[in-house]
mmCIF file of C-alpha atoms in Angstrom:
data_model
loop_
_atom_site.group_PDB
_atom_site.id
_atom_site.type_symbol
_atom_site.label_atom_id
_atom_site.label_comp_id
_atom_site.label_asym_id
_atom_site.label_seq_id
_atom_site.Cartn_x
_atom_site.Cartn_y
_atom_site.Cartn_z
ATOM 1 C CA MET A 21 81.581 -17.536 -11.143
ATOM 2 C CA ARG A 22 83.911 -18.878 -8.452
ATOM 3 C CA VAL A 23 84.894 -15.929 -6.228
ATOM 4 C CA LEU A 24 87.545 -15.851 -3.514
ATOM 5 C CA VAL A 25 86.301 -13.568 -0.717
ATOM 6 C CA THR A 26 89.182 -12.566 1.537
ATOM 7 C CA GLY A 27 87.950 -11.605 4.982
ATOM 8 C CA GLY A 28 84.808 -13.518 4.128
ATOM 9 C CA ALA A 29 84.090 -14.458 7.743
ATOM 10 C CA GLY A 30 84.004 -10.811 8.818
ATOM 11 C CA PHE A 31 81.142 -8.371 9.163
ATOM 12 C CA ILE A 32 80.933 -7.128 5.566
ATOM 13 C CA GLY A 33 82.555 -10.198 4.027
ATOM 14 C CA SER A 34 79.973 -12.604 5.423
ATOM 15 C CA HIS A 35 77.152 -10.540 3.922
ATOM 16 C CA ILE A 36 78.974 -10.527 0.573
ATOM 17 C CA VAL A 37 79.218 -14.324 0.715
ATOM 18 C CA THR A 38 75.443 -14.487 1.229
ATOM 19 C CA ALA A 39 74.796 -12.081 -1.652
ATOM 20 C CA LEU A 40 77.067 -14.006 -4.014
ATOM 21 C CA SER A 41 75.477 -17.332 -3.100
ATOM 22 C CA LYS A 42 71.984 -15.930 -3.709
ATOM 23 C CA ALA A 43 73.140 -14.628 -7.103
ATOM 24 C CA GLY A 44 74.246 -18.121 -8.123
ATOM 25 C CA HIS A 45 77.989 -17.675 -7.674
ATOM 26 C CA GLU A 46 80.380 -19.954 -5.791
ATOM 27 C CA PRO A 47 82.105 -18.015 -2.993
ATOM 28 C CA VAL A 48 85.242 -19.335 -1.338
ATOM 29 C CA VAL A 49 86.077 -17.765 2.018
ATOM 30 C CA LEU A 50 89.653 -16.999 3.057
ATOM 31 C CA ASP A 51 89.999 -15.527 6.550
ATOM 32 C CA ALA A 52 92.748 -15.472 9.174
ATOM 33 C CA LEU A 53 90.184 -15.000 12.010
ATOM 34 C CA LEU A 54 92.516 -12.483 13.681
ATOM 35 C CA PRO A 55 91.755 -11.809 17.372
ATOM 36 C CA SER A 56 91.329 -8.073 16.675
ATOM 37 C CA ALA A 57 88.254 -8.948 14.614
ATOM 38 C CA HIS A 58 87.069 -12.287 16.047
ATOM 39 C CA HIS A 59 86.951 -13.048 19.765
ATOM 40 C CA VAL A 60 85.554 -16.476 18.954
ATOM 41 C CA ALA A 61 85.569 -18.283 15.643
ATOM 42 C CA PRO A 62 82.390 -17.322 13.774
ATOM 43 C CA GLU A 63 80.083 -19.838 12.190
ATOM 44 C CA VAL A 64 81.022 -19.769 8.503
ATOM 45 C CA GLN A 65 78.272 -20.480 6.010
ATOM 46 C CA ALA A 66 78.138 -23.740 4.092
ATOM 47 C CA VAL A 67 80.843 -22.708 1.628
ATOM 48 C CA GLU A 68 84.466 -23.660 1.181
ATOM 49 C CA PHE A 69 86.459 -22.063 4.006
ATOM 50 C CA LEU A 70 90.223 -21.575 4.139
ATOM 51 C CA HIS A 71 91.574 -20.584 7.552
ATOM 52 C CA THR A 72 94.692 -18.739 6.455
ATOM 53 C CA ASP A 73 96.227 -15.287 6.320
ATOM 54 C CA VAL A 74 96.208 -13.242 3.135
ATOM 55 C CA ARG A 75 99.864 -12.423 3.896
ATOM 56 C CA ASP A 76 100.852 -16.091 3.370
ATOM 57 C CA PRO A 77 102.009 -16.301 -0.295
ATOM 58 C CA LEU A 78 101.818 -20.081 -0.626
ATOM 59 C CA ALA A 79 98.384 -20.349 0.964
ATOM 60 C CA VAL A 80 96.995 -17.517 -1.156
ATOM 61 C CA ALA A 81 98.397 -18.970 -4.379
ATOM 62 C CA THR A 82 96.787 -22.313 -3.535
ATOM 63 C CA ALA A 83 93.459 -20.637 -2.751
ATOM 64 C CA LEU A 84 93.426 -18.855 -6.129
ATOM 65 C CA HIS A 85 93.513 -21.988 -8.282
ATOM 66 C CA GLY A 86 90.205 -22.375 -10.108
ATOM 67 C CA VAL A 87 89.031 -18.911 -9.038
ATOM 68 C CA ASP A 88 87.512 -16.460 -11.567
ATOM 69 C CA ALA A 89 87.574 -13.298 -9.443
ATOM 70 C CA VAL A 90 88.607 -11.953 -6.051
ATOM 71 C CA CYS A 91 86.571 -9.831 -3.668
ATOM 72 C CA HIS A 92 89.191 -8.422 -1.291
ATOM 73 C CA GLN A 93 87.679 -7.498 2.090
ATOM 74 C CA ALA A 94 90.452 -8.619 4.435
ATOM 75 C CA ALA A 95 91.698 -5.585 6.329
ATOM 76 C CA MET A 96 92.246 -4.081 9.730
ATOM 77 C CA VAL A 97 89.605 -1.374 10.094
ATOM 78 C CA GLY A 98 88.869 1.733 12.161
ATOM 79 C CA LEU A 99 91.211 4.261 13.753
ATOM 80 C CA GLY A 100 92.660 1.843 16.278
ATOM 81 C CA LYS A 101 93.891 3.033 19.650
ATOM 82 C CA ASP A 102 96.997 5.077 18.826
ATOM 83 C CA PHE A 103 99.858 5.358 16.342
ATOM 84 C CA ALA A 104 101.463 2.239 17.789
ATOM 85 C CA ASP A 105 98.915 0.323 15.678
ATOM 86 C CA ALA A 106 100.510 1.641 12.454
ATOM 87 C CA PRO A 107 102.792 -1.334 11.685
ATOM 88 C CA GLU A 108 99.927 -3.776 12.073
ATOM 89 C CA TYR A 109 97.648 -1.699 9.847
ATOM 90 C CA VAL A 110 100.299 -1.519 7.132
ATOM 91 C CA SER A 111 101.013 -5.233 7.425
ATOM 92 C CA CYS A 112 97.393 -6.382 7.323
ATOM 93 C CA ASN A 113 96.144 -3.942 4.726
ATOM 94 C CA ASP A 114 99.039 -3.156 2.406
ATOM 95 C CA LEU A 115 101.384 -6.123 2.688
ATOM 96 C CA GLY A 116 98.344 -8.406 2.563
ATOM 97 C CA THR A 117 97.096 -6.702 -0.601
ATOM 98 C CA ALA A 118 100.533 -6.867 -2.219
ATOM 99 C CA VAL A 119 100.855 -10.602 -1.496
ATOM 100 C CA LEU A 120 97.355 -11.232 -2.886
ATOM 101 C CA LEU A 121 97.961 -9.228 -6.070
ATOM 102 C CA ALA A 122 101.314 -10.869 -6.700
ATOM 103 C CA ALA A 123 99.675 -14.285 -6.447
ATOM 104 C CA MET A 124 96.819 -13.190 -8.728
ATOM 105 C CA ALA A 125 99.347 -11.992 -11.299
ATOM 106 C CA ASP A 126 101.140 -15.328 -11.161
ATOM 107 C CA VAL A 127 98.067 -17.582 -11.202
ATOM 108 C CA GLY A 128 96.247 -15.562 -13.847
ATOM 109 C CA VAL A 129 93.196 -14.207 -11.997
ATOM 110 C CA ARG A 130 92.343 -10.904 -13.660
ATOM 111 C CA ARG A 131 89.241 -9.591 -11.892
ATOM 112 C CA LEU A 132 89.332 -7.767 -8.547
ATOM 113 C CA VAL A 133 86.833 -5.892 -6.420
ATOM 114 C CA LEU A 134 88.478 -4.091 -3.504
ATOM 115 C CA ALA A 135 86.924 -2.858 -0.275
ATOM 116 C CA GLY A 136 87.856 0.800 -0.591
ATOM 117 C CA SER A 137 86.842 3.584 1.757
ATOM 118 C CA MET A 138 85.672 7.177 1.668
ATOM 119 C CA VAL A 139 88.364 7.933 4.277
ATOM 120 C CA VAL A 140 90.850 8.387 1.407
ATOM 121 C CA TYR A 141 89.330 11.842 0.821
ATOM 122 C CA GLY A 142 90.104 13.146 4.290
ATOM 123 C CA GLU A 143 87.775 16.061 4.753
ATOM 124 C CA GLY A 144 84.929 16.179 2.251
ATOM 125 C CA ARG A 145 84.012 18.853 -0.282
ATOM 126 C CA TYR A 146 83.593 22.382 1.006
ATOM 127 C CA GLU A 147 82.671 25.774 -0.400
ATOM 128 C CA CYS A 148 83.554 29.144 1.012
ATOM 129 C CA PRO A 149 80.309 31.164 1.334
ATOM 130 C CA ALA A 150 82.298 34.375 1.042
ATOM 131 C CA SER A 151 84.166 34.522 -2.254
ATOM 132 C CA HIS A 152 86.625 31.660 -2.600
ATOM 133 C CA GLY A 153 84.411 28.928 -4.060
ATOM 134 C CA VAL A 154 85.392 25.280 -3.588
ATOM 135 C CA VAL A 155 88.358 25.014 -1.226
ATOM 136 C CA ARG A 156 90.261 22.254 0.578
ATOM 137 C CA PRO A 157 90.639 22.983 4.264
ATOM 138 C CA GLY A 158 93.767 22.014 6.108
ATOM 139 C CA PRO A 159 93.733 19.931 9.296
ATOM 140 C CA ARG A 160 91.584 21.417 12.032
ATOM 141 C CA ARG A 161 93.577 23.278 14.660
ATOM 142 C CA PRO A 162 93.766 21.722 18.134
ATOM 143 C CA GLU A 163 93.048 25.077 19.752
ATOM 144 C CA ASP A 164 89.826 25.419 17.710
ATOM 145 C CA LEU A 165 88.685 21.930 18.641
ATOM 146 C CA ALA A 166 89.444 22.523 22.305
ATOM 147 C CA ALA A 167 87.315 25.672 22.149
ATOM 148 C CA GLY A 168 84.397 23.849 20.526
ATOM 149 C CA ARG A 169 84.960 25.365 17.073
ATOM 150 C CA PHE A 170 84.546 22.196 15.038
ATOM 151 C CA GLU A 171 83.673 23.429 11.533
ATOM 152 C CA PRO A 172 86.565 23.667 9.020
ATOM 153 C CA ARG A 173 87.395 27.185 7.934
ATOM 154 C CA CYS A 174 88.450 28.741 4.643
ATOM 155 C CA PRO A 175 92.251 28.781 4.381
ATOM 156 C CA ALA A 176 92.081 32.157 2.616
ATOM 157 C CA CYS A 177 89.623 34.159 4.742
ATOM 158 C CA ASP A 178 88.917 31.979 7.812
ATOM 159 C CA THR A 179 85.165 31.908 7.070
ATOM 160 C CA GLU A 180 83.288 28.795 8.244
ATOM 161 C CA LEU A 181 82.907 26.468 5.245
ATOM 162 C CA VAL A 182 79.748 24.839 3.881
ATOM 163 C CA PRO A 183 79.990 21.032 3.317
ATOM 164 C CA GLY A 184 78.865 19.312 0.111
ATOM 165 C CA LEU A 185 79.259 16.012 -1.739
ATOM 166 C CA VAL A 186 82.670 14.791 -2.849
ATOM 167 C CA GLY A 187 83.137 12.974 -6.160
ATOM 168 C CA GLU A 188 85.535 10.194 -7.082
ATOM 169 C CA ASP A 189 87.825 12.602 -8.949
ATOM 170 C CA ALA A 190 88.536 14.694 -5.850
ATOM 171 C CA PRO A 191 92.168 14.601 -4.703
ATOM 172 C CA ALA A 192 92.962 12.125 -1.966
ATOM 173 C CA ASP A 193 94.017 13.486 1.419
ATOM 174 C CA PRO A 194 94.165 10.671 4.018
ATOM 175 C CA ARG A 195 94.214 12.033 7.567
ATOM 176 C CA ASN A 196 95.148 8.943 9.621
ATOM 177 C CA VAL A 197 96.982 5.628 9.378
ATOM 178 C CA TYR A 198 93.941 3.594 8.370
ATOM 179 C CA ALA A 199 93.076 6.046 5.595
ATOM 180 C CA SER A 200 96.655 5.986 4.345
ATOM 181 C CA THR A 201 96.625 2.189 4.101
ATOM 182 C CA LYS A 202 93.318 2.213 2.204
ATOM 183 C CA LEU A 203 94.734 4.647 -0.350
ATOM 184 C CA ALA A 204 97.868 2.519 -0.668
ATOM 185 C CA GLN A 205 95.650 -0.499 -1.405
ATOM 186 C CA GLU A 206 94.122 1.388 -4.325
ATOM 187 C CA HIS A 207 97.535 2.364 -5.691
ATOM 188 C CA LEU A 208 98.667 -1.258 -5.492
ATOM 189 C CA ALA A 209 95.510 -2.443 -7.260
ATOM 190 C CA ALA A 210 95.972 0.156 -10.007
ATOM 191 C CA ALA A 211 99.604 -0.854 -10.522
ATOM 192 C CA TRP A 212 98.601 -4.539 -10.700
ATOM 193 C CA ALA A 213 95.850 -3.812 -13.225
ATOM 194 C CA ARG A 214 98.248 -1.867 -15.464
ATOM 195 C CA ALA A 215 100.980 -4.491 -15.203
ATOM 196 C CA VAL A 216 98.829 -7.486 -16.166
ATOM 197 C CA GLY A 217 95.957 -5.886 -18.119
ATOM 198 C CA ALA A 218 93.429 -6.754 -15.441
ATOM 199 C CA THR A 219 90.180 -5.159 -14.255
ATOM 200 C CA ALA A 220 90.125 -3.636 -10.780
ATOM 201 C CA VAL A 221 87.280 -1.899 -8.958
ATOM 202 C CA SER A 222 87.473 -0.083 -5.634
ATOM 203 C CA LEU A 223 84.161 0.446 -3.877
ATOM 204 C CA ARG A 224 84.755 3.362 -1.525
ATOM 205 C CA TYR A 225 82.450 2.403 1.329
ATOM 206 C CA HIS A 226 80.829 4.980 3.530
ATOM 207 C CA ASN A 227 79.894 4.218 7.146
ATOM 208 C CA VAL A 228 78.675 0.638 6.857
ATOM 209 C CA TYR A 229 76.354 -0.663 9.575
ATOM 210 C CA GLY A 230 73.917 -3.506 10.105
ATOM 211 C CA PRO A 231 73.436 -6.951 11.643
ATOM 212 C CA GLY A 232 76.598 -8.733 12.688
ATOM 213 C CA MET A 233 78.747 -5.713 13.545
ATOM 214 C CA PRO A 234 81.320 -6.453 16.267
ATOM 215 C CA ARG A 235 80.730 -4.866 19.651
ATOM 216 C CA ASP A 236 82.891 -3.209 22.297
ATOM 217 C CA THR A 237 86.085 -2.747 20.318
ATOM 218 C CA PRO A 238 88.138 0.338 19.393
ATOM 219 C CA TYR A 239 88.327 -1.014 15.845
ATOM 220 C CA ALA A 240 84.549 -0.922 15.233
ATOM 221 C CA GLY A 241 82.582 1.862 13.589
ATOM 222 C CA VAL A 242 80.699 4.509 15.528
ATOM 223 C CA ALA A 243 77.328 2.834 14.878
ATOM 224 C CA SER A 244 78.570 -0.318 16.604
ATOM 225 C CA LEU A 245 79.961 1.628 19.558
ATOM 226 C CA PHE A 246 76.626 3.391 20.086
ATOM 227 C CA ARG A 247 74.705 0.129 19.733
ATOM 228 C CA SER A 248 77.010 -1.575 22.250
ATOM 229 C CA ALA A 249 76.490 1.229 24.770
ATOM 230 C CA LEU A 250 72.720 0.984 24.432
ATOM 231 C CA ALA A 251 72.868 -2.800 24.894
ATOM 232 C CA ARG A 252 74.559 -2.132 28.246
ATOM 233 C CA GLY A 253 71.845 0.362 29.170
ATOM 234 C CA GLN A 254 74.218 3.306 28.725
ATOM 235 C CA ALA A 255 73.769 6.492 26.727
ATOM 236 C CA PRO A 256 75.736 6.761 23.472
ATOM 237 C CA ARG A 257 78.593 9.245 23.909
ATOM 238 C CA VAL A 258 78.756 11.538 20.870
ATOM 239 C CA PHE A 259 82.014 13.372 20.165
ATOM 240 C CA GLU A 260 82.242 17.033 19.187
ATOM 241 C CA ASP A 261 78.735 18.505 18.937
ATOM 242 C CA GLY A 262 77.198 15.599 17.023
ATOM 243 C CA GLY A 263 77.010 17.632 13.829
ATOM 244 C CA GLN A 264 79.520 15.545 11.851
ATOM 245 C CA ARG A 265 77.929 14.585 8.519
ATOM 246 C CA ARG A 266 78.272 11.003 7.309
ATOM 247 C CA ASP A 267 76.500 8.614 4.944
ATOM 248 C CA PHE A 268 75.360 5.507 6.830
ATOM 249 C CA VAL A 269 74.912 2.681 4.309
ATOM 250 C CA HIS A 270 73.430 -0.701 5.175
ATOM 251 C CA VAL A 271 75.676 -3.733 4.915
ATOM 252 C CA ARG A 272 73.235 -5.618 2.650
ATOM 253 C CA ASP A 273 73.390 -2.750 0.169
ATOM 254 C CA VAL A 274 77.196 -2.828 0.287
ATOM 255 C CA ALA A 275 77.158 -6.587 -0.296
ATOM 256 C CA ALA A 276 74.871 -6.095 -3.287
ATOM 257 C CA ALA A 277 77.262 -3.467 -4.676
ATOM 258 C CA ASN A 278 80.093 -6.000 -4.542
ATOM 259 C CA ALA A 279 78.053 -8.576 -6.438
ATOM 260 C CA VAL A 280 77.120 -5.992 -9.078
ATOM 261 C CA ALA A 281 80.728 -4.850 -9.469
ATOM 262 C CA LEU A 282 81.991 -8.421 -9.888
ATOM 263 C CA GLU A 283 79.376 -9.152 -12.528
ATOM 264 C CA ALA A 284 80.035 -5.882 -14.376
ATOM 265 C CA ALA A 285 83.816 -6.261 -14.486
ATOM 266 C CA ASP A 286 83.853 -7.531 -18.070
ATOM 267 C CA GLY A 287 82.409 -4.203 -19.236
ATOM 268 C CA LEU A 288 84.902 -2.055 -17.337
ATOM 269 C CA PRO A 289 88.249 -0.864 -18.726
ATOM 270 C CA ALA A 290 91.137 -3.305 -18.371
ATOM 271 C CA GLY A 291 94.491 -2.066 -17.196
ATOM 272 C CA ALA A 292 93.027 0.514 -14.821
ATOM 273 C CA LEU A 293 91.353 0.953 -11.453
ATOM 274 C CA SER A 294 87.712 2.098 -11.488
ATOM 275 C CA THR A 295 86.592 3.818 -8.281
ATOM 276 C CA TYR A 296 83.014 4.121 -7.039
ATOM 277 C CA ASN A 297 81.676 5.880 -3.979
ATOM 278 C CA THR A 298 79.315 3.477 -2.223
ATOM 279 C CA GLY A 299 76.832 5.257 0.001
ATOM 280 C CA SER A 300 73.123 5.482 0.639
ATOM 281 C CA GLY A 301 72.787 8.989 -0.799
ATOM 282 C CA GLU A 302 71.116 10.119 2.470
ATOM 283 C CA PRO A 303 73.635 12.100 4.546
ATOM 284 C CA HIS A 304 72.878 12.296 8.267
ATOM 285 C CA THR A 305 74.794 13.598 11.247
ATOM 286 C CA VAL A 306 76.395 11.346 13.837
ATOM 287 C CA GLY A 307 73.981 12.911 16.311
ATOM 288 C CA ASP A 308 71.021 11.926 14.120
ATOM 289 C CA MET A 309 72.239 8.343 14.102
ATOM 290 C CA ALA A 310 72.735 8.240 17.863
ATOM 291 C CA VAL A 311 69.222 9.582 18.475
ATOM 292 C CA ALA A 312 67.659 7.144 15.981
ATOM 293 C CA LEU A 313 69.376 4.168 17.616
ATOM 294 C CA ALA A 314 68.592 5.285 21.162
ATOM 295 C CA ARG A 315 64.908 5.716 20.412
ATOM 296 C CA ALA A 316 64.681 2.440 18.499
ATOM 297 C CA CYS A 317 66.355 0.646 21.434
ATOM 298 C CA GLY A 318 64.234 2.436 24.014
ATOM 299 C CA GLY A 319 67.467 3.492 25.696
ATOM 300 C CA PRO A 320 68.801 6.697 27.214
ATOM 301 C CA GLU A 321 69.215 9.782 25.042
ATOM 302 C CA PRO A 322 72.707 10.390 23.646
ATOM 303 C CA VAL A 323 75.189 12.538 25.539
ATOM 304 C CA ILE A 324 77.036 15.210 23.547
ATOM 305 C CA THR A 325 80.527 15.198 25.075
ATOM 306 C CA GLY A 326 82.458 17.854 23.156
ATOM 307 C CA GLU A 327 85.393 15.428 23.065
ATOM 308 C CA TYR A 328 87.391 15.127 19.851
ATOM 309 C CA ARG A 329 90.168 13.160 18.170
ATOM 310 C CA LEU A 330 92.744 14.900 16.016
ATOM 311 C CA GLY A 331 92.564 12.156 13.370
ATOM 312 C CA ASP A 332 88.830 12.610 12.796
ATOM 313 C CA VAL A 333 87.398 14.590 9.905
ATOM 314 C CA ARG A 334 84.374 16.816 10.337
ATOM 315 C CA HIS A 335 82.241 16.056 7.285
ATOM 316 C CA VAL A 336 82.649 13.516 4.502
ATOM 317 C CA THR A 337 79.682 12.587 2.367
ATOM 318 C CA ALA A 338 80.232 11.554 -1.210
ATOM 319 C CA ASP A 339 78.280 11.535 -4.430
ATOM 320 C CA SER A 340 77.482 7.889 -5.280
ATOM 321 C CA SER A 341 75.764 8.615 -8.600
ATOM 322 C CA ARG A 342 78.588 7.075 -10.670
ATOM 323 C CA LEU A 343 77.906 3.636 -9.169
ATOM 324 C CA ARG A 344 74.196 4.059 -9.840
ATOM 325 C CA ASP A 345 74.612 5.381 -13.387
ATOM 326 C CA GLU A 346 77.385 3.086 -14.622
ATOM 327 C CA LEU A 347 76.629 -0.192 -12.834
ATOM 328 C CA GLY A 348 72.919 0.173 -12.069
ATOM 329 C CA TRP A 349 73.265 -0.371 -8.312
ATOM 330 C CA ARG A 350 70.596 1.088 -6.059
ATOM 331 C CA PRO A 351 70.553 1.023 -2.238
ATOM 332 C CA GLU A 352 67.352 -0.494 -0.866
ATOM 333 C CA VAL A 353 67.555 0.046 2.916
ATOM 334 C CA GLY A 354 66.638 3.539 4.087
ATOM 335 C CA PHE A 355 68.076 5.226 7.168
ATOM 336 C CA ALA A 356 65.027 4.911 9.443
ATOM 337 C CA GLU A 357 64.352 1.308 8.432
ATOM 338 C CA GLY A 358 67.996 0.306 8.738
ATOM 339 C CA MET A 359 68.519 1.873 12.151
ATOM 340 C CA ALA A 360 65.343 0.302 13.498
ATOM 341 C CA GLU A 361 66.552 -3.122 12.325
ATOM 342 C CA PHE A 362 70.073 -2.548 13.651
ATOM 343 C CA ALA A 363 68.700 -1.610 17.073
ATOM 344 C CA ARG A 364 67.229 -5.126 17.357
ATOM 345 C CA ALA A 365 69.958 -7.057 15.523
ATOM 346 C CA GLU A 366 72.496 -9.392 17.042
ATOM 347 C CA GLN A 367 76.085 -8.167 17.258
ATOM 348 C CA ARG A 368 79.222 -10.243 17.058
ATOM 349 C CA ALA A 369 81.062 -11.143 20.233
ATOM 350 C CA SER A 370 83.583 -8.587 21.420
ATOM 351 C CA ALA A 371 86.909 -8.688 19.631
ATOM 352 C CA ALA A 372 89.897 -9.319 21.809
ATOM 353 C CA LEU A 373 91.530 -6.141 23.085
ATOM 354 C CA ARG A 374 95.301 -5.689 23.305
#
């Protein structure tokens, strides 16, 4: 299968290219090499490489000729620096997706795997231990965060809630610009699939980490920021109290999930978007991750700062059993093994800051 991998020179995309090549497919990389993601041009593997932007209709249409499927990874990631980043997020993520899908509709490519994200859920699943069962908390109050009260509370009785696993059928509730653009990507993919009778899959990634993450950039994930600090001999600075629950999933497992989803597309319903949570199934706290990395690096112990960002959610860990049950995917890299490897792995050069 000839697969166009948008963003294929990036952190996750490059691992997907490797996984597809090993599985006997023919990946074609399309990447704009934007400065926010690439300080220097990366070394692209020995595959066809198109240096172009997914927002360029003519270039994308040309790239799609002879392609059987698209693995869409091109996106601006992370929370950014402030709301001034919003137009660029919408342009890169949503306009780029719309241009790609329009070209796919015109050329006749009918198989898509999208890099989704668990951030579309906002806060995760919670239960009230008093008497209100499963509830959806509202945004955390600034006065609570400032006072160190980080746990979401029941909207009915103000009792501290108990976190659990969120499933794909949970309502979406994006809490920041990046999350909003990722949800919009899914809506665009669903509309495209219905309009042309195509098959679309969104893999809702959890906190992806591993070799090749960029360093020292506000657009990187927390694992990369901690790893960068340790490389400088500094202690990782952990926001809130470090008790935020996440699912840290290794990039090779995410790449394998993309290959599985592409190969399984023929058996999935046409004319609809299929969503799959893509996580390790081993929730850990941000504090756990910081400690594991610090010890593996032989660096200073993490510092719990109590700082917070209003756009952050407290806990979001999802149930990934649908991906395992329906497509047969299984993660292979455990938390301890993955963090030990990541502590020694090379990182990408710093992305250019604006």
